[in-house]
Each structure stands twice: as C-alpha cells, then as structure tokens.
C-alpha positions in Angstrom: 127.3 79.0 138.3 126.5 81.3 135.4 129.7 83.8 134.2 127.9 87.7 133.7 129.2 89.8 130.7 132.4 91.8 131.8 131.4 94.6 129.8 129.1 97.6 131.6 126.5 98.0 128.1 125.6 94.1 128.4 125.7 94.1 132.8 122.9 97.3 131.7 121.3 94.9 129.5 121.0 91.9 131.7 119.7 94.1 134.6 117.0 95.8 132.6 115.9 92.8 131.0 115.9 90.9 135.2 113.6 93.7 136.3 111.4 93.4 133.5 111.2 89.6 134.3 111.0 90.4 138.1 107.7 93.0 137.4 105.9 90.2 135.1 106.5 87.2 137.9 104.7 89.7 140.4 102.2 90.6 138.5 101.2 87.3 138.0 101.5 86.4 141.6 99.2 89.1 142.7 96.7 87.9 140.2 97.0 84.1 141.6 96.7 85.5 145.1 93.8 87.4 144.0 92.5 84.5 142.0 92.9 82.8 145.7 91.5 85.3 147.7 88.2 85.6 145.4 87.5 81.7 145.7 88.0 82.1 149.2 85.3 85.0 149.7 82.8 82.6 147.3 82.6 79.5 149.8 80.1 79.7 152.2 80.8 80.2 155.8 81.7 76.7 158.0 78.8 75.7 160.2 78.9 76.8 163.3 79.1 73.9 165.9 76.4 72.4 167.9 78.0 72.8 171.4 80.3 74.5 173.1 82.2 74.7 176.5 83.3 78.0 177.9 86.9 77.7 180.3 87.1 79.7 183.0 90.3 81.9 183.7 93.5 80.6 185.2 95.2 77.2 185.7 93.5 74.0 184.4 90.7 76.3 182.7 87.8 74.0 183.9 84.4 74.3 182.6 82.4 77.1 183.5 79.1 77.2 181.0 78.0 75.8 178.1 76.4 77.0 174.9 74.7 75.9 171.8 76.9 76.3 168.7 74.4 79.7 167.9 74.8 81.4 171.3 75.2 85.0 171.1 76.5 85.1 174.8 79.9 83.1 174.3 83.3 84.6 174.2 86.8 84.0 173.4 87.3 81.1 175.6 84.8 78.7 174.0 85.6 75.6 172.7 82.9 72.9 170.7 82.2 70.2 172.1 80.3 66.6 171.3 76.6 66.4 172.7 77.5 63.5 175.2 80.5 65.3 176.8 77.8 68.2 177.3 75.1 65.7 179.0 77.9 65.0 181.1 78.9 68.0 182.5 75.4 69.1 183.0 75.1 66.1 185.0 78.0 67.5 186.7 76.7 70.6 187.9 78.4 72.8 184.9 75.4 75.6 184.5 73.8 75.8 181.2 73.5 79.7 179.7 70.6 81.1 180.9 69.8 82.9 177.1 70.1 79.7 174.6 69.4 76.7 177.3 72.1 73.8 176.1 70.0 71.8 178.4 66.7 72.3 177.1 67.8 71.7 173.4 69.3 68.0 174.7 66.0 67.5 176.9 68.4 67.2 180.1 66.9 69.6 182.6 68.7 71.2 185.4 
C-alpha cells in the first residue's frame, strides 16, 4: 500500500502528473486497437461454406430447405452442413431451393 504526500502542492502534483500518465496509456491503446482493427479489415473474407440447411420455425427446428454455400435465397436460420448429411436429407424428402439446386450440384436428383 503506497502512503500519498500529506501536503495539498504535492497531492496537486501527483494528480497532474496521474492524468498525464492516464492520457498517454490511452492513446496508445487506441492506436493498438486501431493497429487491430486495420489488420482485421486486410484479411480476406472466410469462404463461404459449401452447404447449408435452413430450420424451420418453432420447436425442434427441423429441416426445411437446403442451399449451396452461395445461395442468395437463404436467411437467418441457415446453418452449413457436410455434403453427405445433405445427400441424406434429400433422400429424405427435405426440398432442394428451387434458384441454386443443392441437388443438382451433388448429381442427386429429386
């Protein structure tokens, strides 16, 4: 535990001197984070994936469609998937999108 200075000239001191110390620490933390944030904008984007599985709404959230990785017509509820458990549920009966054809792309036909 560190004893401050009794005296008000020296507790004026110490504070002026803290905030000084306190301006240059975030300084260099916004130039770290911006350091951080500039690397991050340089990498390229993750691929997308292959497949995906859109959930339906409500309890259990079973399959409903499925997608290519590209699809423009997927939403929120997508997940990716591995090409075999997309065989499968076409095999199923789970429909393939009508505007990017999962089932085409794997040559399993509907």
């Amino acid at each position: 535990m560190s004893v401050l200075p009794p005296d008000l000239p020296r507790l004026q001191t110490l504070i002026t001197y803290l905030r000084g110390e306190l301006g240059r620490a975030e300084q260099a933390l916004a130039a770290a984070e911006e350091r951080e944030a500039a690397t991050a904008r340089q990498q390229p984007p993750p691929e997308p994936p292959a497949w995906l599985v859109e959930r339906s709404i409500g309890v259990g959230r079973l399959p409903s469609r499925l997608h290519t990785g590209d699809c423009w017509d997927t939403g929120k509820r997508c997940v990716p998937a591995a090409a075999e458990l997309v065989r499968r549920l076409l095999a199923e009966g789970v429909p393939a999108c009508i505007h990017c054809r999962p089932d085409t792309a794997l040559g399993v036909l509907e």
